[in-house]
CSV table of C-alpha atoms in Angstrom, one decimal:
chain,number,residue,atom,x,y,z
C,1,MET,CA,25.0,-44.9,41.0
C,2,HIS,CA,21.6,-44.8,39.5
C,3,ALA,CA,20.9,-42.2,36.8
C,4,HIS,CA,17.8,-40.0,36.8
C,5,GLU,CA,15.4,-40.5,34.0
C,6,LYS,CA,16.8,-39.0,30.8
C,7,PRO,CA,14.5,-36.4,29.2
C,8,LYS,CA,12.7,-37.7,26.1
C,9,PHE,CA,11.8,-34.3,24.7
C,10,ALA,CA,13.9,-32.2,22.3
C,11,TYR,CA,15.4,-29.0,23.6
C,12,THR,CA,18.0,-26.6,22.1
C,13,VAL,CA,20.3,-24.9,24.5
C,14,ARG,CA,20.9,-21.2,23.7
C,15,LEU,CA,24.4,-21.2,25.1
C,16,ASP,CA,25.4,-17.5,25.0
C,17,TYR,CA,22.0,-16.6,26.4
C,18,GLU,CA,22.3,-19.1,29.3
C,19,LEU,CA,25.9,-17.9,30.1
C,20,ASP,CA,24.8,-14.3,30.2
C,21,LYS,CA,21.9,-15.2,32.5
C,22,ILE,CA,24.2,-17.0,34.9
C,23,ARG,CA,26.7,-14.1,35.0
C,24,LYS,CA,23.9,-11.6,35.8
C,25,TRP,CA,22.4,-14.0,38.5
C,26,LYS,CA,25.8,-14.0,40.2
C,27,GLU,CA,25.5,-10.2,40.6
C,28,LYS,CA,22.1,-10.1,42.2
C,29,ASP,CA,22.2,-8.4,45.6
C,30,ASP,CA,20.6,-11.3,47.4
C,31,ARG,CA,22.8,-13.9,45.7
C,32,LYS,CA,26.0,-12.0,45.1
C,33,ILE,CA,29.2,-14.0,44.9
C,34,PRO,CA,32.3,-11.9,45.9
C,35,GLN,CA,34.8,-11.1,43.2
C,36,LYS,CA,38.1,-12.8,43.5
C,37,THR,CA,40.9,-10.6,44.8
C,38,ASP,CA,44.4,-10.9,46.3
C,39,ARG,CA,42.8,-10.7,49.7
C,40,ASN,CA,40.2,-13.5,49.6
C,41,ILE,CA,39.7,-17.2,48.7
C,42,ILE,CA,36.3,-18.7,47.9
C,43,ILE,CA,35.7,-22.4,48.6
C,44,ALA,CA,32.6,-24.3,47.4
C,45,SER,CA,31.0,-27.7,47.2
C,46,TRP,CA,28.7,-29.1,44.6
C,47,ASN,CA,27.2,-32.6,44.3
C,48,LEU,CA,27.2,-33.1,40.5
C,49,THR,CA,24.7,-35.9,40.5
C,50,ASN,CA,25.8,-39.2,38.8
C,51,PHE,CA,28.6,-37.3,37.0
C,52,GLY,CA,29.9,-39.5,34.3
C,53,VAL,CA,26.8,-41.7,34.3
C,54,GLN,CA,24.3,-39.1,33.2
C,55,LYS,CA,26.1,-38.0,30.0
C,56,ARG,CA,26.1,-34.2,29.8
C,57,LYS,CA,26.5,-32.6,26.4
C,58,ASP,CA,29.3,-30.1,25.8
C,59,GLU,CA,27.0,-27.1,26.2
C,60,HIS,CA,25.9,-28.4,29.7
C,61,LEU,CA,29.5,-28.7,30.8
C,62,VAL,CA,30.3,-25.2,29.6
C,63,ILE,CA,27.3,-24.0,31.7
C,64,MET,CA,28.5,-25.9,34.7
C,65,ALA,CA,32.0,-24.4,34.3
C,66,GLU,CA,30.5,-20.9,34.2
C,67,ILE,CA,28.8,-21.6,37.5
C,68,LEU,CA,32.0,-22.9,39.1
C,69,ARG,CA,34.4,-20.3,37.7
C,70,SER,CA,33.6,-17.9,40.5
C,71,PHE,CA,35.2,-20.2,43.1
C,72,ASP,CA,38.8,-21.1,43.8
C,73,VAL,CA,38.3,-24.7,44.9
C,74,VAL,CA,35.3,-26.9,44.6
C,75,ALA,CA,34.7,-30.1,46.5
C,76,VAL,CA,32.8,-32.4,44.2
C,77,GLN,CA,30.7,-35.4,45.0
C,78,GLU,CA,29.2,-38.2,42.9
C,79,VAL,CA,31.9,-38.5,40.3
C,80,ALA,CA,31.7,-41.8,38.4
C,81,GLU,CA,34.5,-44.2,37.5
C,82,ASN,CA,34.3,-42.8,34.0
C,83,LEU,CA,36.2,-39.5,34.2
C,84,GLU,CA,35.6,-38.2,30.7
C,85,ASP,CA,33.1,-35.6,31.8
C,86,LEU,CA,35.2,-34.5,34.7
C,87,GLU,CA,38.1,-33.8,32.4
C,88,LYS,CA,35.9,-31.9,30.0
C,89,LEU,CA,34.6,-29.8,32.8
C,90,ARG,CA,38.1,-29.1,34.0
C,91,ALA,CA,39.1,-28.1,30.5
C,92,ALA,CA,36.1,-25.8,30.2
C,93,LEU,CA,37.2,-24.0,33.4
C,94,GLY,CA,40.6,-23.1,31.9
C,95,ASP,CA,44.3,-24.0,31.8
C,96,THR,CA,45.0,-23.1,35.4
C,97,TRP,CA,42.4,-25.5,36.7
C,98,GLU,CA,43.3,-29.0,38.0
C,99,ALA,CA,41.2,-32.0,38.9
C,100,ILE,CA,42.2,-34.5,41.6
C,101,PHE,CA,40.1,-37.4,42.7
C,102,THR,CA,39.8,-40.7,44.7
C,103,ASP,CA,39.3,-44.2,43.5
C,104,PRO,CA,35.6,-45.3,43.5
C,105,GLY,CA,34.1,-46.1,46.9
C,106,GLY,CA,30.6,-46.9,48.1
C,107,ASN,CA,28.0,-46.7,45.4
C,108,ASN,CA,30.9,-46.7,42.9
C,109,GLU,CA,31.4,-42.9,43.6
C,110,ARG,CA,34.6,-40.9,43.5
C,111,LEU,CA,35.1,-37.7,45.5
C,112,ALA,CA,37.0,-35.0,43.7
C,113,TYR,CA,38.3,-31.4,43.8
C,114,LEU,CA,38.5,-28.9,41.1
C,115,LEU,CA,40.9,-26.1,42.0
C,116,ASP,CA,42.5,-23.1,40.4
C,117,ARG,CA,46.2,-23.6,40.7
C,118,GLY,CA,46.7,-19.9,39.7
C,119,ARG,CA,45.1,-19.0,43.0
C,120,LEU,CA,46.0,-21.9,45.3
C,121,GLY,CA,49.1,-24.0,46.2
C,122,LEU,CA,49.2,-27.5,47.6
C,123,THR,CA,50.7,-28.2,51.0
C,124,GLY,CA,51.4,-31.9,50.3
C,125,LEU,CA,48.5,-33.4,52.2
C,126,ASN,CA,46.3,-35.5,49.9
C,127,GLY,CA,44.6,-38.7,50.9
C,128,GLU,CA,41.4,-40.5,52.0
C,129,LEU,CA,40.5,-40.5,55.7
C,130,ASP,CA,41.0,-43.8,57.3
C,131,MET,CA,40.5,-45.1,60.8
C,132,ARG,CA,42.1,-47.8,62.8
C,133,VAL,CA,39.9,-50.8,63.9
C,134,HIS,CA,40.1,-49.9,67.5
C,135,GLU,CA,38.9,-46.3,66.7
C,136,GLU,CA,36.0,-47.6,64.6
C,137,ARG,CA,34.8,-49.8,67.6
C,138,LYS,CA,34.5,-46.6,69.7
C,139,VAL,CA,32.0,-45.0,67.3
C,140,VAL,CA,28.8,-45.9,69.0
C,141,ILE,CA,25.5,-44.1,69.6
C,142,GLU,CA,23.0,-45.2,72.2
C,143,ASP,CA,19.9,-46.8,70.7
C,144,ILE,CA,21.5,-47.3,67.3
C,145,GLU,CA,21.9,-51.0,66.5
C,146,GLU,CA,24.1,-50.6,63.4
C,147,THR,CA,27.9,-51.1,63.8
C,148,PHE,CA,30.3,-48.6,62.4
C,149,THR,CA,32.9,-50.4,60.3
C,150,GLY,CA,34.3,-47.5,58.4
C,151,PHE,CA,33.0,-44.9,55.9
C,152,ASN,CA,30.9,-46.0,53.0
C,153,ARG,CA,32.7,-43.3,51.0
C,154,SER,CA,36.0,-42.3,52.6
C,155,PRO,CA,36.3,-38.6,53.1
C,156,TYR,CA,38.9,-37.0,50.9
C,157,MET,CA,41.5,-34.6,52.5
C,158,ILE,CA,43.6,-32.1,50.8
C,159,GLY,CA,45.9,-29.4,52.2
C,160,LEU,CA,45.8,-26.0,50.4
C,161,LEU,CA,47.6,-22.7,50.7
C,162,ALA,CA,46.3,-19.2,49.7
C,163,GLY,CA,48.5,-16.4,50.8
C,164,ASP,CA,48.8,-16.6,54.6
C,165,PHE,CA,45.7,-18.9,54.8
C,166,GLU,CA,46.8,-22.6,55.1
C,167,PHE,CA,43.8,-24.9,55.4
C,168,ASN,CA,42.7,-28.5,55.2
C,169,LEU,CA,39.6,-29.4,53.3
C,170,VAL,CA,37.8,-32.7,53.9
C,171,ASN,CA,35.4,-33.6,51.2
C,172,VAL,CA,32.5,-35.7,52.5
C,173,HIS,CA,29.5,-37.5,51.2
C,174,LEU,CA,27.8,-39.1,54.1
C,175,TYR,CA,25.6,-42.2,53.9
C,176,TRP,CA,22.0,-41.8,52.8
C,177,SER,CA,20.2,-45.2,52.9
C,178,SER,CA,20.4,-45.8,56.7
C,179,PHE,CA,19.9,-42.9,59.0
C,180,GLY,CA,21.6,-44.8,61.8
C,181,LEU,CA,24.7,-45.4,59.8
C,182,ARG,CA,24.7,-41.7,58.7
C,183,GLN,CA,24.6,-40.7,62.3
C,184,LEU,CA,27.6,-43.0,63.1
C,185,GLU,CA,29.5,-41.6,60.1
C,186,THR,CA,28.8,-38.0,61.4
C,187,LYS,CA,30.0,-38.9,64.8
C,188,ALA,CA,33.2,-40.6,63.5
C,189,LEU,CA,34.0,-37.6,61.2
C,190,SER,CA,33.3,-34.9,63.7
C,191,GLU,CA,35.2,-36.6,66.5
C,192,TRP,CA,38.1,-37.2,64.2
C,193,ALA,CA,38.2,-33.5,63.3
C,194,LYS,CA,38.0,-32.5,66.9
C,195,LYS,CA,40.9,-34.7,67.9
C,196,ARG,CA,43.1,-33.5,64.9
C,197,LYS,CA,42.6,-29.7,65.1
C,198,ASN,CA,45.2,-29.2,67.9
C,199,LYS,CA,47.8,-31.8,66.8
C,200,ASP,CA,51.3,-30.8,65.9
C,201,TYR,CA,51.2,-32.2,62.4
C,202,PRO,CA,48.7,-32.0,59.5
C,203,PRO,CA,45.8,-32.3,59.2
C,204,ASN,CA,45.5,-29.8,62.0
C,205,ASP,CA,44.6,-26.1,62.7
C,206,ASP,CA,42.2,-25.0,59.9
C,207,ILE,CA,40.2,-28.1,59.2
C,208,ILE,CA,37.1,-27.5,57.1
C,209,LEU,CA,34.6,-30.2,56.5
C,210,ILE,CA,32.7,-29.6,53.2
C,211,GLY,CA,30.4,-31.6,51.0
C,212,ASP,CA,27.1,-33.5,51.0
C,213,PHE,CA,26.3,-34.2,54.6
C,214,ASN,CA,22.7,-35.4,53.7
C,215,LEU,CA,21.8,-33.1,56.6
C,216,PRO,CA,18.0,-32.6,56.5
C,217,TYR,CA,17.8,-29.3,58.4
C,218,ILE,CA,20.1,-26.9,60.4
C,219,THR,CA,17.9,-27.0,63.5
C,220,ASP,CA,18.7,-27.8,67.1
C,221,ASP,CA,16.5,-30.9,67.0
C,222,ASP,CA,18.1,-32.4,63.9
C,223,GLU,CA,20.1,-35.5,64.9
C,224,ILE,CA,22.9,-34.9,62.3
C,225,TYR,CA,23.3,-31.3,63.2
C,226,LYS,CA,23.3,-32.0,67.0
C,227,ILE,CA,26.2,-34.4,66.5
C,228,LEU,CA,28.3,-31.9,64.6
C,229,LYS,CA,27.5,-29.1,67.0
C,230,LYS,CA,28.3,-31.2,70.0
C,231,ASN,CA,31.8,-31.8,68.7
C,232,GLY,CA,32.4,-28.0,68.4
C,233,LEU,CA,31.7,-27.6,64.7
C,234,HIS,CA,30.2,-24.3,63.4
C,235,LEU,CA,27.9,-24.5,60.4
C,236,PRO,CA,27.3,-20.8,59.5
C,237,LYS,CA,24.0,-20.1,57.8
C,238,HIS,CA,24.4,-18.7,54.4
C,239,ASN,CA,23.5,-15.0,54.0
C,240,THR,CA,21.9,-15.2,50.6
C,241,ASN,CA,18.2,-14.8,50.5
C,242,LEU,CA,17.6,-18.5,49.9
C,243,VAL,CA,16.9,-21.7,51.7
C,244,GLY,CA,18.3,-25.2,51.1
C,245,THR,CA,20.8,-26.7,48.6
C,246,ASN,CA,18.4,-29.1,46.9
C,247,LEU,CA,16.3,-28.0,43.9
C,248,SER,CA,13.2,-27.7,46.0
C,249,GLY,CA,15.0,-25.5,48.5
C,250,GLU,CA,13.7,-27.5,51.5
C,251,ASN,CA,16.9,-29.2,52.8
C,252,ASP,CA,20.3,-28.2,54.0
C,253,TYR,CA,22.1,-31.3,52.6
C,254,ASP,CA,25.3,-29.6,51.5
C,255,GLU,CA,27.3,-27.8,54.2
C,256,ILE,CA,30.6,-26.1,55.1
C,257,ALA,CA,31.6,-26.8,58.8
C,258,PHE,CA,34.6,-25.6,60.8
C,259,PHE,CA,35.8,-24.8,64.3
C,260,SER,CA,35.3,-21.5,66.0
C,261,GLY,CA,39.0,-20.7,66.5
C,262,ASN,CA,41.4,-19.7,63.8
C,263,THR,CA,39.2,-20.7,60.9
C,264,ASN,CA,36.3,-18.6,62.2
C,265,ARG,CA,38.6,-15.6,62.4
C,266,ASP,CA,39.6,-16.2,58.7
C,267,PHE,CA,35.9,-16.5,57.7
C,268,THR,CA,34.6,-13.2,56.2
C,269,GLY,CA,31.0,-14.0,57.0
C,270,ASN,CA,30.1,-14.2,53.3
C,271,MET,CA,28.5,-17.5,52.4
C,272,GLY,CA,25.8,-18.4,50.0
C,273,VAL,CA,23.9,-20.9,47.9
C,274,PHE,CA,23.9,-20.3,44.2
C,275,ASP,CA,20.4,-21.2,42.9
C,276,PHE,CA,21.4,-21.7,39.2
C,277,ASP,CA,18.1,-23.4,38.6
C,278,ASN,CA,16.3,-20.0,38.9
C,279,ALA,CA,18.5,-18.6,36.1
C,280,VAL,CA,18.9,-21.2,33.4
C,281,PHE,CA,16.5,-22.7,30.8
C,282,ASP,CA,13.7,-20.1,31.5
C,283,ASP,CA,11.9,-21.0,28.3
C,284,LEU,CA,11.3,-24.5,29.8
C,285,TRP,CA,9.6,-23.0,32.8
C,286,ASP,CA,5.9,-22.2,33.0
C,287,LYS,CA,4.5,-21.6,36.5
C,288,SER,CA,1.0,-22.1,35.3
C,289,ASP,CA,1.7,-25.5,33.7
C,290,ARG,CA,2.6,-28.4,36.1
C,291,GLU,CA,3.6,-30.8,33.3
C,292,GLN,CA,6.0,-28.2,31.9
C,293,GLN,CA,7.5,-27.7,35.4
C,294,LYS,CA,8.1,-31.5,35.6
C,295,ARG,CA,9.9,-31.3,32.3
C,296,PHE,CA,12.0,-28.4,33.5
C,297,PHE,CA,13.2,-30.2,36.7
C,298,GLN,CA,13.8,-33.4,34.8
C,299,TYR,CA,16.1,-31.6,32.4
C,300,ILE,CA,17.9,-29.8,35.2
C,301,ARG,CA,18.4,-33.0,37.3
C,302,TYR,CA,19.7,-35.0,34.3
C,303,TYR,CA,21.9,-32.5,32.5
C,304,VAL,CA,23.1,-30.3,35.3
C,305,SER,CA,22.5,-31.4,38.9
C,306,ASP,CA,19.8,-31.9,41.6
C,307,HIS,CA,21.9,-30.0,44.1
C,308,ARG,CA,22.9,-26.3,44.2
C,309,PRO,CA,26.5,-25.2,45.0
C,310,ILE,CA,27.3,-23.8,48.4
C,311,TRP,CA,30.2,-21.4,48.9
C,312,ALA,CA,32.0,-19.5,51.6
C,313,GLU,CA,34.6,-16.7,51.5
C,314,PHE,CA,37.8,-16.6,53.7
C,315,LYS,CA,40.7,-14.1,54.1
C,316,ARG,CA,44.0,-15.0,52.6
């Protein structure tokens, strides 16, 4: 994991002001996150960007917790071997919240979940996705010379229960550096999910793939999207008035994907991207000053994240 450049300028966070801005931003009509009720469950994903390598201050972790508090379970990517910040973030969320995580994998990254145990139960399923050697050998794509020998960062599965809604989340962070290997990982993951969804034993039925797919665009000519769609996965477009999940808003890197059967019937249709970057640290932003804008994004990338959270609501 390679940290972004640490800001060299001094800046004082007005914590109460920032928390108030975030709360009001969540209520905006074109970004509105549903309130938690006894009839819904809200799942989310957030790549926290070198979390544990870029050392956040306590006030940044409190801000991040305020962003996450609207969700019931959050799939988290890019957690470092050092878990100190993850524990601080969990504590800032409250006593009912729990953190679970993998061992470090490729790029020395852990995958993790933050979940509100006051709202969710565990089914018992908890583990990293693995494939047999003979299954790995079958993962081939014409014209791609690379050989699939397993996931760089093993997807992390967990079984959860919310009322009548029992579901299996699979937290993913697909490979970035080689587009060919990323396509092979996408093929392996989506074909695995397709084969599992009608099995007698878990993980089966409601399988939801969630995380950083490094998916450039949800368009019919995007190679990653085509593979997911070919294997029956539905990637609903969020209905907030926004575009992508990176800070520039140009790319659809982070996604929530599921099959069109039972899971789609439980999906309420509410799904969004929370553009926290348009709410916080407004005194750092100056649309007429390009250098000031660079400082703003440098601060956001280092002390919060260079990704936006994506969320979806389901019936429980």
